[in-house]
PDB file of C-alpha atoms in Angstrom:
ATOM      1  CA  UNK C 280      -6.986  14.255  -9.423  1.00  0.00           C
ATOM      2  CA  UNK C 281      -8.505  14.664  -5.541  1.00  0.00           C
ATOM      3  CA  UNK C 282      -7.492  11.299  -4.009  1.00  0.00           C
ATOM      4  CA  UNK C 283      -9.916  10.029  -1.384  1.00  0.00           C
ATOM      5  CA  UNK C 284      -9.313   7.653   1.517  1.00  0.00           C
ATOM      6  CA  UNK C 285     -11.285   5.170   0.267  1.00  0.00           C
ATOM      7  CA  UNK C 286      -9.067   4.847  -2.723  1.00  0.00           C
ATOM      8  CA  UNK C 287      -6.107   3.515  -0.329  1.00  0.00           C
ATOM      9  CA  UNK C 288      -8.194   1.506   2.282  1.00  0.00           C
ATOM     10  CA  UNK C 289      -8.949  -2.189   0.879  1.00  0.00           C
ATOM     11  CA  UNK C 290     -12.082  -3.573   2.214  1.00  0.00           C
ATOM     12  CA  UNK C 291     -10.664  -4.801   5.843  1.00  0.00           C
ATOM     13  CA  UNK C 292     -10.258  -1.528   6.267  1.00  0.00           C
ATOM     14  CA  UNK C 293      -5.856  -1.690   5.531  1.00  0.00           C
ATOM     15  CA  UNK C 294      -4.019   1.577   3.822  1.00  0.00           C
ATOM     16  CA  UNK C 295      -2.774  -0.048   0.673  1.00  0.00           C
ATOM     17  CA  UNK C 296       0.560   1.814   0.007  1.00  0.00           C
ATOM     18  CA  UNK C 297       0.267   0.689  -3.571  1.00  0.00           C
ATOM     19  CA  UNK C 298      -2.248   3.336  -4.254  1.00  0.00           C
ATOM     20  CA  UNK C 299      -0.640   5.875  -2.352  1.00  0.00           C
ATOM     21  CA  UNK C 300       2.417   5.441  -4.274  1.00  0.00           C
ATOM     22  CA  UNK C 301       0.888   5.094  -7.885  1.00  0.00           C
ATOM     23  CA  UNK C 302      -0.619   8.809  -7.317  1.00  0.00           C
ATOM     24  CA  UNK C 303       2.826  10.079  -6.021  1.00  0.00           C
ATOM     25  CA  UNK C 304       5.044   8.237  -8.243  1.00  0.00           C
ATOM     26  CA  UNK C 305       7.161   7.078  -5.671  1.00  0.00           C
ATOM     27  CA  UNK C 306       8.982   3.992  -4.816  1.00  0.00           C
ATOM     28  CA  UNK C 307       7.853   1.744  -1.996  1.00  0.00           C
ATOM     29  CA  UNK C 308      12.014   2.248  -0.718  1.00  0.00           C
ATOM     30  CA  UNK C 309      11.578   6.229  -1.160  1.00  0.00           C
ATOM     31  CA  UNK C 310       7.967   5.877   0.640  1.00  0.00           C
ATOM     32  CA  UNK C 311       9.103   3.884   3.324  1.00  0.00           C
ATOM     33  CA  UNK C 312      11.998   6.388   3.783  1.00  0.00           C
ATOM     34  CA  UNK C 313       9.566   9.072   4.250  1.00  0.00           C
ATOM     35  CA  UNK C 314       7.567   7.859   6.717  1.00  0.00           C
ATOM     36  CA  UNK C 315      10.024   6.188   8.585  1.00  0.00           C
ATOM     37  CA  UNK C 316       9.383   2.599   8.232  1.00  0.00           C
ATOM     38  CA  UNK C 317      11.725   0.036   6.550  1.00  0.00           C
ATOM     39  CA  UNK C 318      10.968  -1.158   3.487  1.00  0.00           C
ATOM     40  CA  UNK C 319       9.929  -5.009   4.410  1.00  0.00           C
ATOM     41  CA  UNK C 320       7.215  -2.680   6.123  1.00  0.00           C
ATOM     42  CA  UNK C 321       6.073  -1.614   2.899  1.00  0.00           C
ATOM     43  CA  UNK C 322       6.255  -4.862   0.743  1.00  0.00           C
ATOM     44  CA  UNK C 323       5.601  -7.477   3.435  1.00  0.00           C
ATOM     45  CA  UNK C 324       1.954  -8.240   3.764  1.00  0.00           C
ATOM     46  CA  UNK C 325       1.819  -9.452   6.992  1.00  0.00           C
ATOM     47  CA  UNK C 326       4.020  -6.106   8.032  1.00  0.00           C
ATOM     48  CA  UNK C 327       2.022  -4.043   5.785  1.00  0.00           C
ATOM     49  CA  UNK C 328      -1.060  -5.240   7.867  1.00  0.00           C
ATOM     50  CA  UNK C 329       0.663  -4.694  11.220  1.00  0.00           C
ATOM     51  CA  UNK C 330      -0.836  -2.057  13.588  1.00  0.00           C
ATOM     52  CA  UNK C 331       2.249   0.170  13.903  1.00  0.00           C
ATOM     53  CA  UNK C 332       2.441   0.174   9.589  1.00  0.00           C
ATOM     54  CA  UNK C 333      -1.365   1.118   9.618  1.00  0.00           C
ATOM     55  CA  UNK C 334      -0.834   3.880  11.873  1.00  0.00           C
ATOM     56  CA  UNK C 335       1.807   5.313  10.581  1.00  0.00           C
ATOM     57  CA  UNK C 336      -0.073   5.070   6.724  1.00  0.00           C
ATOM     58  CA  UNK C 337      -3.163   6.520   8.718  1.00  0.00           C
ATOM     59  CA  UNK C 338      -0.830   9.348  10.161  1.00  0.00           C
ATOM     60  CA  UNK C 339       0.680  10.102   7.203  1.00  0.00           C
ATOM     61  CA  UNK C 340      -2.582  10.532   4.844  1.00  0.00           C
ATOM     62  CA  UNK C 341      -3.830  12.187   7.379  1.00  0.00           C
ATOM     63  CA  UNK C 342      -1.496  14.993   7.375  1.00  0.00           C
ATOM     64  CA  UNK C 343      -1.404  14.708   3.288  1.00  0.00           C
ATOM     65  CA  UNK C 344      -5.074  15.223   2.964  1.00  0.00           C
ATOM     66  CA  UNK C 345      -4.900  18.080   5.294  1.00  0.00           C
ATOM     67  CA  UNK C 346      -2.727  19.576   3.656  1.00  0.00           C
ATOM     68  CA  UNK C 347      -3.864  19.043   0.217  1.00  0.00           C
ATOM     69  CA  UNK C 348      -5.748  21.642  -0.187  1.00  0.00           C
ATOM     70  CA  UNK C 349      -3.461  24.282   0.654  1.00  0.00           C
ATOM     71  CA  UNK C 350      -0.897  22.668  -1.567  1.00  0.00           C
ATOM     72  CA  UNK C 351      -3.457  21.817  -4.752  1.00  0.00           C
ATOM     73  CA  UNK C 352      -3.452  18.206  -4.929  1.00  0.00           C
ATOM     74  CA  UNK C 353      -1.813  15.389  -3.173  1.00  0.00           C
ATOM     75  CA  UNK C 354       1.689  15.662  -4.890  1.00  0.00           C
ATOM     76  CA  UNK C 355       1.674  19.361  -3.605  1.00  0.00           C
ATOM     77  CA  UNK C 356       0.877  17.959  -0.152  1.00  0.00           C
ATOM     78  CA  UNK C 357       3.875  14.855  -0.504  1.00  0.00           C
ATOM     79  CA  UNK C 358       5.919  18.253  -1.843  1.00  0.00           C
ATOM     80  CA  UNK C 359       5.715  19.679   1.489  1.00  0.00           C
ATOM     81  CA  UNK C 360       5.317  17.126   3.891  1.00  0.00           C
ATOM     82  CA  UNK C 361       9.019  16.273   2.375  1.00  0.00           C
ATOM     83  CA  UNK C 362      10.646  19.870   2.351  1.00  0.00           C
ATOM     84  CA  UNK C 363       8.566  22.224   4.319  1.00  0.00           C
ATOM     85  CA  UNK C 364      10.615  23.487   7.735  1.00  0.00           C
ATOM     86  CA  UNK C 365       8.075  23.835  10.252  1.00  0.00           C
ATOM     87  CA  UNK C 366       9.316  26.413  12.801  1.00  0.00           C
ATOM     88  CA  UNK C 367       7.210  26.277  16.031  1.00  0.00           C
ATOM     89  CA  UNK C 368       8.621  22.467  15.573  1.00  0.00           C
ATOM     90  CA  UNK C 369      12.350  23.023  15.307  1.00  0.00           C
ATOM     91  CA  UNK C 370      12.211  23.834  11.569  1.00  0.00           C
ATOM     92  CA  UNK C 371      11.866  20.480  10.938  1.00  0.00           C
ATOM     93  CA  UNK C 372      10.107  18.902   8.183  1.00  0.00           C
ATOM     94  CA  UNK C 373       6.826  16.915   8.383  1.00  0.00           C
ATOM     95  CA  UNK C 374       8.843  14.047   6.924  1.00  0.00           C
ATOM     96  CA  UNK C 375      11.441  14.094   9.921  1.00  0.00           C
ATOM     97  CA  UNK C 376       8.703  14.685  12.306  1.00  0.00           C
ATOM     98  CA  UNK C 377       6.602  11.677  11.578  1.00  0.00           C
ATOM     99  CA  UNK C 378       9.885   9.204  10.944  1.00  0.00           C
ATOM    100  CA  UNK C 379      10.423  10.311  14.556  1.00  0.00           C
ATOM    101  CA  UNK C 380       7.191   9.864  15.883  1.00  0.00           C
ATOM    102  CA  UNK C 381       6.469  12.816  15.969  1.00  0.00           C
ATOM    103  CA  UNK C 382       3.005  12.501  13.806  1.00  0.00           C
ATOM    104  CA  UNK C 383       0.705  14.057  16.473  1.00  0.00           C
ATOM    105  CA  UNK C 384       3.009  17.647  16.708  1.00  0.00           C
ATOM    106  CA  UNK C 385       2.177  17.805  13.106  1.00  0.00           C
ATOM    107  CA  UNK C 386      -1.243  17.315  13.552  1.00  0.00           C
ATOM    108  CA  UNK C 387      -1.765  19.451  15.826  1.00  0.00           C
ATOM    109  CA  UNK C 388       0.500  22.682  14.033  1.00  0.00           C
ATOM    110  CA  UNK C 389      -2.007  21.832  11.180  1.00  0.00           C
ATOM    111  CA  UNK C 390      -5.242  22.283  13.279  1.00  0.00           C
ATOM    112  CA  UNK C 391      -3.001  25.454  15.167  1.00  0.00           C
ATOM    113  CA  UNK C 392      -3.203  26.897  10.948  1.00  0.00           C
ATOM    114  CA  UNK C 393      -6.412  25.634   9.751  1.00  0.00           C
ATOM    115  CA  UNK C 394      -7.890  27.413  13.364  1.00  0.00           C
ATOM    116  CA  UNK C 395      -6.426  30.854  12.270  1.00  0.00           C
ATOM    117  CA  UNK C 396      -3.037  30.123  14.105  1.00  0.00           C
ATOM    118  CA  UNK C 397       0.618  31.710  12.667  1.00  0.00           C
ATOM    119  CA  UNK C 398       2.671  29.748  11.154  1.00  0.00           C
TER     120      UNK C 398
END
C-alpha cells in the first residue's frame, strides 16, 4: 500500500505518528529511536504537537516518501533510512543523520540522486 501524507497529517495540519507507525509496524520507543526524539516526544500530545516533533516527523516522511519509490513501498524506504551507509555523508545512515540533525544533508544527497548525481 502507497501511503500518502495526508494519511499522517490530522486536520490542524500535525504528523500523527500513530499512522506512521501502524504502516511500519513499529513501536512508538523504536520510532522515536529512529528519529532521534525521546519517547515522551512521541506519546505526549502536547510534545507530539511541538514544533521541533513536527519537524522532525515532516523531515523524516519527507525523506521516506522520497525514497519510497526506489525502495517499493514505505517499509522499503524505513528499511533503508535505518541501514543504508550513505558515503558522500560519512557512511552514515539516514537514521544517524537525522537523530543528529542532520535531516537537510539527507535531503539534499537525495535531490544530488534523483538529479542524476552518483551515489
Amino acid at each position: 500500500m502507497n501511503m500518502e501524507i495526508k494519511d499522517v497529517v490530522d486536520r490542524e495540519g500535525f504528523i500523527m505518528a500513530e499512522a506512521l507507525l501502524d504502516e511500519l509496524h513499529i513501536t512508538k520507543r523504536e520510532f522515536a529511536h529512529a528519529i532521534g526524539l525521546s519517547h515522551s516526544a512521541i506519546i505526549r500530545k502536547d510534545r507530539l504537537h511541538a514544533v521541533s516533533t513536527q519537524q522532525r516527523l515532516r523531515q523524516t516522511m519527507e525523506i521516506l516518501k522520497r525514497i519510497e519509490p526506489w525502495a517499493g513501498s514505505i517499509s522499503g524506504a524505513w528499511s533503508w533510512y535505518r541501514t543504508y551507509p550513505i558515503s558522500p555523508l560519512g557512511d552514515l545512515t539516514a537514521e544517524e543523520l537525522v537523530s543528529h540533525g542532520r535531516a537537510d544533508d539527507v535531503r539534499a544527497y537525495l535531490s544530488h540522486i534523483a538529479e542524476g548525481g552518483y551515489a
